[in-house]
PDB file of C-alpha atoms in Angstrom:
ATOM      1  CA  MET A   1      32.551 -13.647  -7.073  1.00 46.00           C
ATOM      2  CA  ASN A   2      29.737 -16.176  -7.272  1.00 50.00           C
ATOM      3  CA  ASN A   3      28.199 -17.598 -10.432  1.00 52.00           C
ATOM      4  CA  SER A   4      24.801 -15.848 -10.043  1.00 54.00           C
ATOM      5  CA  TYR A   5      26.510 -12.459  -9.861  1.00 47.00           C
ATOM      6  CA  LEU A   6      28.298 -13.155 -13.145  1.00 47.00           C
ATOM      7  CA  LYS A   7      25.070 -14.364 -14.810  1.00 51.00           C
ATOM      8  CA  ASN A   8      23.176 -11.251 -13.678  1.00 49.00           C
ATOM      9  CA  MET A   9      25.978  -8.987 -14.802  1.00 43.00           C
ATOM     10  CA  MET A  10      26.170 -10.618 -18.235  1.00 44.00           C
ATOM     11  CA  SER A  11      22.381 -10.619 -18.735  1.00 48.00           C
ATOM     12  CA  GLY A  12      21.910  -6.988 -17.723  1.00 46.00           C
ATOM     13  CA  LYS A  13      20.002  -7.709 -14.504  1.00 48.00           C
ATOM     14  CA  CYS A  14      20.846  -5.180 -11.876  1.00 43.00           C
ATOM     15  CA  SER A  15      18.595  -5.686  -8.871  1.00 46.00           C
ATOM     16  CA  SER A  16      21.430  -6.794  -6.590  1.00 44.00           C
ATOM     17  CA  GLN A  17      24.029  -4.390  -8.025  1.00 50.00           C
ATOM     18  CA  CYS A  18      22.135  -1.052  -7.772  1.00 68.00           C
ATOM     19  CA  TRP A  19      23.836  -0.056  -4.525  1.00 75.00           C
ATOM     20  CA  ARG A  20      27.210  -0.199  -6.299  1.00 78.00           C
ATOM     21  CA  GLY A  21      26.164   2.531  -8.705  1.00 77.00           C
ATOM     22  CA  ILE A  22      25.159   4.733  -5.786  1.00 83.00           C
ATOM     23  CA  VAL A  23      28.490   4.132  -4.036  1.00 86.00           C
ATOM     24  CA  VAL A  24      30.444   5.007  -7.195  1.00 85.00           C
ATOM     25  CA  ARG A  25      28.334   8.127  -7.676  1.00 88.00           C
ATOM     26  CA  VAL A  26      28.904   9.276  -4.079  1.00 90.00           C
ATOM     27  CA  PHE A  27      32.654   8.576  -4.151  1.00 92.00           C
ATOM     28  CA  ILE A  28      33.227  10.440  -7.405  1.00 92.00           C
ATOM     29  CA  SER A  29      30.940  13.293  -6.367  1.00 94.00           C
ATOM     30  CA  ALA A  30      32.865  13.696  -3.085  1.00 95.00           C
ATOM     31  CA  LEU A  31      35.979  14.425  -5.127  1.00 95.00           C
ATOM     32  CA  PHE A  32      34.241  17.242  -7.004  1.00 96.00           C
ATOM     33  CA  ILE A  33      32.415  18.665  -3.989  1.00 97.00           C
ATOM     34  CA  TYR A  34      35.698  18.934  -2.097  1.00 97.00           C
ATOM     35  CA  ALA A  35      37.643  20.335  -5.082  1.00 95.00           C
ATOM     36  CA  GLY A  36      34.917  22.854  -5.891  1.00 96.00           C
ATOM     37  CA  TYR A  37      34.612  23.963  -2.277  1.00 97.00           C
ATOM     38  CA  SER A  38      38.386  24.387  -2.040  1.00 96.00           C
ATOM     39  CA  LYS A  39      38.425  26.561  -5.145  1.00 95.00           C
ATOM     40  CA  LEU A  40      35.495  28.677  -3.969  1.00 96.00           C
ATOM     41  CA  ALA A  41      36.995  29.080  -0.485  1.00 96.00           C
ATOM     42  CA  ASP A  42      40.217  30.491  -1.974  1.00 95.00           C
ATOM     43  CA  ILE A  43      39.152  32.351  -5.120  1.00 96.00           C
ATOM     44  CA  ALA A  44      42.291  34.493  -5.126  1.00 94.00           C
ATOM     45  CA  GLY A  45      44.592  31.466  -5.025  1.00 94.00           C
ATOM     46  CA  THR A  46      42.533  29.647  -7.658  1.00 93.00           C
ATOM     47  CA  ALA A  47      42.579  32.711  -9.908  1.00 93.00           C
ATOM     48  CA  GLU A  48      46.335  33.034  -9.473  1.00 92.00           C
ATOM     49  CA  TYR A  49      46.816  29.378 -10.459  1.00 90.00           C
ATOM     50  CA  ILE A  50      44.505  29.735 -13.470  1.00 89.00           C
ATOM     51  CA  GLY A  51      46.352  32.880 -14.539  1.00 88.00           C
ATOM     52  CA  ALA A  52      49.681  31.051 -14.290  1.00 86.00           C
ATOM     53  CA  ILE A  53      48.738  28.031 -16.408  1.00 83.00           C
ATOM     54  CA  MET A  54      46.246  29.573 -18.839  1.00 80.00           C
ATOM     55  CA  ALA A  55      46.490  32.768 -20.787  1.00 78.00           C
ATOM     56  CA  TRP A  56      42.785  33.440 -20.336  1.00 77.00           C
ATOM     57  CA  PRO A  57      41.464  36.868 -19.511  1.00 86.00           C
ATOM     58  CA  ALA A  58      39.568  37.346 -16.237  1.00 90.00           C
ATOM     59  CA  PRO A  59      41.056  34.500 -14.180  1.00 91.00           C
ATOM     60  CA  VAL A  60      38.841  35.426 -11.200  1.00 93.00           C
ATOM     61  CA  PHE A  61      35.740  34.886 -13.329  1.00 94.00           C
ATOM     62  CA  PHE A  62      36.999  31.486 -14.477  1.00 93.00           C
ATOM     63  CA  ALA A  63      37.933  30.560 -10.907  1.00 94.00           C
ATOM     64  CA  TRP A  64      34.303  31.125  -9.908  1.00 96.00           C
ATOM     65  CA  VAL A  65      32.985  29.240 -12.946  1.00 95.00           C
ATOM     66  CA  ILE A  66      35.270  26.234 -12.438  1.00 94.00           C
ATOM     67  CA  GLY A  67      34.633  26.129  -8.680  1.00 96.00           C
ATOM     68  CA  LEU A  68      30.860  26.312  -9.164  1.00 97.00           C
ATOM     69  CA  ILE A  69      30.840  23.656 -11.892  1.00 96.00           C
ATOM     70  CA  GLU A  70      32.805  21.284  -9.666  1.00 96.00           C
ATOM     71  CA  PHE A  71      30.842  22.001  -6.484  1.00 97.00           C
ATOM     72  CA  VAL A  72      27.341  22.046  -7.982  1.00 96.00           C
ATOM     73  CA  GLY A  73      28.155  19.186 -10.367  1.00 96.00           C
ATOM     74  CA  GLY A  74      29.348  17.088  -7.431  1.00 95.00           C
ATOM     75  CA  ILE A  75      26.198  17.795  -5.456  1.00 96.00           C
ATOM     76  CA  LEU A  76      23.994  16.940  -8.447  1.00 93.00           C
ATOM     77  CA  LEU A  77      25.868  13.668  -8.970  1.00 91.00           C
ATOM     78  CA  ALA A  78      25.562  12.714  -5.313  1.00 91.00           C
ATOM     79  CA  ALA A  79      21.852  13.524  -5.293  1.00 89.00           C
ATOM     80  CA  GLY A  80      21.265  11.755  -8.604  1.00 85.00           C
ATOM     81  CA  CYS A  81      19.635  14.851 -10.117  1.00 86.00           C
ATOM     82  CA  PHE A  82      20.573  15.814 -13.676  1.00 90.00           C
ATOM     83  CA  LYS A  83      23.421  13.346 -13.374  1.00 87.00           C
ATOM     84  CA  LYS A  84      23.920  13.021 -17.142  1.00 90.00           C
ATOM     85  CA  TRP A  85      24.270  16.788 -17.556  1.00 92.00           C
ATOM     86  CA  ALA A  86      26.456  17.094 -14.480  1.00 94.00           C
ATOM     87  CA  ALA A  87      28.663  14.182 -15.552  1.00 94.00           C
ATOM     88  CA  TRP A  88      29.173  15.572 -19.065  1.00 94.00           C
ATOM     89  CA  ALA A  89      29.894  19.080 -17.723  1.00 95.00           C
ATOM     90  CA  LEU A  90      32.530  17.606 -15.400  1.00 96.00           C
ATOM     91  CA  VAL A  91      34.011  15.515 -18.244  1.00 95.00           C
ATOM     92  CA  ILE A  92      34.411  18.649 -20.368  1.00 95.00           C
ATOM     93  CA  LEU A  93      35.923  20.514 -17.415  1.00 94.00           C
ATOM     94  CA  ILE A  94      38.433  17.719 -16.722  1.00 94.00           C
ATOM     95  CA  VAL A  95      39.443  17.476 -20.381  1.00 93.00           C
ATOM     96  CA  ILE A  96      40.093  21.232 -20.559  1.00 91.00           C
ATOM     97  CA  ALA A  97      41.890  21.337 -17.201  1.00 89.00           C
ATOM     98  CA  THR A  98      44.021  18.309 -18.039  1.00 89.00           C
ATOM     99  CA  TYR A  99      44.980  19.796 -21.390  1.00 88.00           C
ATOM    100  CA  TYR A 100      46.069  23.112 -19.890  1.00 85.00           C
ATOM    101  CA  SER A 101      47.650  21.850 -16.681  1.00 83.00           C
ATOM    102  CA  ARG A 102      49.397  18.637 -17.775  1.00 83.00           C
ATOM    103  CA  LEU A 103      50.179  18.769 -21.512  1.00 80.00           C
ATOM    104  CA  GLU A 104      53.346  20.821 -21.234  1.00 77.00           C
ATOM    105  CA  GLY A 105      54.755  18.479 -18.578  1.00 79.00           C
ATOM    106  CA  ILE A 106      54.004  15.388 -20.655  1.00 82.00           C
ATOM    107  CA  VAL A 107      55.692  16.864 -23.712  1.00 79.00           C
ATOM    108  CA  ALA A 108      58.729  17.608 -21.525  1.00 80.00           C
ATOM    109  CA  GLY A 109      58.760  13.971 -20.379  1.00 80.00           C
ATOM    110  CA  ASP A 110      57.610  14.508 -16.775  1.00 82.00           C
ATOM    111  CA  VAL A 111      56.322  11.114 -15.618  1.00 82.00           C
ATOM    112  CA  THR A 112      54.399  12.614 -12.690  1.00 83.00           C
ATOM    113  CA  GLN A 113      52.310  14.605 -15.175  1.00 85.00           C
ATOM    114  CA  LEU A 114      51.572  11.406 -17.085  1.00 86.00           C
ATOM    115  CA  PHE A 115      50.303   9.790 -13.884  1.00 86.00           C
ATOM    116  CA  GLY A 116      48.015  12.801 -13.365  1.00 86.00           C
ATOM    117  CA  VAL A 117      46.630  12.392 -16.880  1.00 88.00           C
ATOM    118  CA  LEU A 118      45.977   8.709 -16.279  1.00 89.00           C
ATOM    119  CA  LYS A 119      44.078   9.555 -13.087  1.00 90.00           C
ATOM    120  CA  SER A 120      42.057  12.126 -15.028  1.00 91.00           C
ATOM    121  CA  LEU A 121      41.249   9.516 -17.663  1.00 92.00           C
ATOM    122  CA  ALA A 122      40.034   7.131 -14.950  1.00 93.00           C
ATOM    123  CA  ILE A 123      37.750   9.811 -13.529  1.00 93.00           C
ATOM    124  CA  ILE A 124      36.497  10.653 -17.020  1.00 93.00           C
ATOM    125  CA  GLY A 125      35.710   6.964 -17.565  1.00 91.00           C
ATOM    126  CA  GLY A 126      33.708   6.810 -14.333  1.00 90.00           C
ATOM    127  CA  LEU A 127      31.807   9.974 -15.228  1.00 92.00           C
ATOM    128  CA  MET A 128      31.037   8.647 -18.706  1.00 91.00           C
ATOM    129  CA  MET A 129      29.661   5.458 -17.167  1.00 86.00           C
ATOM    130  CA  MET A 130      27.412   7.586 -14.970  1.00 85.00           C
ATOM    131  CA  ALA A 131      26.297   9.620 -17.959  1.00 84.00           C
ATOM    132  CA  GLY A 132      25.424   6.413 -19.823  1.00 76.00           C
ATOM    133  CA  CYS A 133      25.217   5.903 -23.526  1.00 56.00           C
ATOM    134  CA  GLY A 134      21.440   6.043 -23.877  1.00 49.00           C
ATOM    135  CA  ARG A 135      20.799   2.422 -24.803  1.00 46.00           C
ATOM    136  CA  CYS A 136      22.524   0.762 -21.865  1.00 44.00           C
ATOM    137  CA  ASP A 137      22.917   3.260 -19.044  1.00 45.00           C
ATOM    138  CA  SER A 138      25.168   1.155 -16.859  1.00 43.00           C
ATOM    139  CA  LEU A 139      25.313   3.397 -13.796  1.00 43.00           C
ATOM    140  CA  ALA A 140      22.852   6.022 -14.928  1.00 41.00           C
ATOM    141  CA  SER A 141      19.887   3.664 -14.499  1.00 42.00           C
ATOM    142  CA  CYS A 142      21.317   0.785 -12.454  1.00 41.00           C
ATOM    143  CA  GLY A 143      22.661  -1.120 -15.465  1.00 45.00           C
ATOM    144  CA  ASN A 144      19.257  -1.797 -16.963  1.00 45.00           C
ATOM    145  CA  CYS A 145      19.961  -2.632 -20.605  1.00 46.00           C
ATOM    146  CA  HIS A 146      16.958  -1.604 -22.639  1.00 43.00           C
ATOM    147  CA  GLY A 147      15.634  -4.026 -25.192  1.00 41.00           C
ATOM    148  CA  LYS A 148      16.922  -7.041 -23.252  1.00 45.00           C
ATOM    149  CA  ASN A 149      14.807  -9.121 -20.929  1.00 46.00           C
ATOM    150  CA  CYS A 150      16.398  -8.036 -17.683  1.00 51.00           C
ATOM    151  CA  GLY A 151      13.487  -8.767 -15.391  1.00 52.00           C
ATOM    152  CA  ASN A 152      12.539  -5.102 -15.020  1.00 53.00           C
ATOM    153  CA  CYS A 153      11.192  -4.609 -18.523  1.00 52.00           C
ATOM    154  CA  GLU A 154       7.738  -5.419 -19.771  1.00 52.00           C
ATOM    155  CA  SER A 155       7.161  -5.642 -23.521  1.00 52.00           C
ATOM    156  CA  GLY A 156      10.308  -3.680 -24.361  1.00 51.00           C
ATOM    157  CA  LYS A 157       9.673  -0.850 -21.885  1.00 55.00           C
ATOM    158  CA  CYS A 158      11.822  -0.373 -18.814  1.00 58.00           C
ATOM    159  CA  GLY A 159       9.904  -0.392 -15.541  1.00 56.00           C
ATOM    160  CA  ILE A 160      12.653   1.462 -13.682  1.00 57.00           C
ATOM    161  CA  CYS A 161      13.479   4.471 -15.795  1.00 57.00           C
ATOM    162  CA  LYS A 162      10.402   4.434 -18.090  1.00 56.00           C
ATOM    163  CA  LYS A 163      12.534   4.386 -21.245  1.00 53.00           C
ATOM    164  CA  LYS A 164      11.815   2.330 -24.267  1.00 50.00           C
TER     165      LYS A 164
END
């Protein structure tokens, strides 16, 4: 890591780091596109699994909903369209799925379930970075920290994402 990279990262400049946000977005979206497609390709198997771990009515309906959220959310993330909405929808989905599919194993002391939860938390962290926090959307708008002189802002207004 060279010194200019560190200076740009610390100051909020992102011109040379924008491609990294795209790579992260594509890698994470590939996970959801594949998972969603797999669920939609085998609705009966997905519904059976949902029925086994959750006491929800209409497991076939929820299999379709979960598969579509993952598949469409992954495509939206990859394309960069509605990425905040897609990222938050996927965060909510992962939290619910992790709760229902891993909690019982963790309480029983199953270490493999704990590893699954930690992987889910890592994915949630990546999605939350993509969703951004509003003021400093690290991956949502290439790391352009609003209000700071990052080289892309003129008089407090961002030239990239047109936010104040």
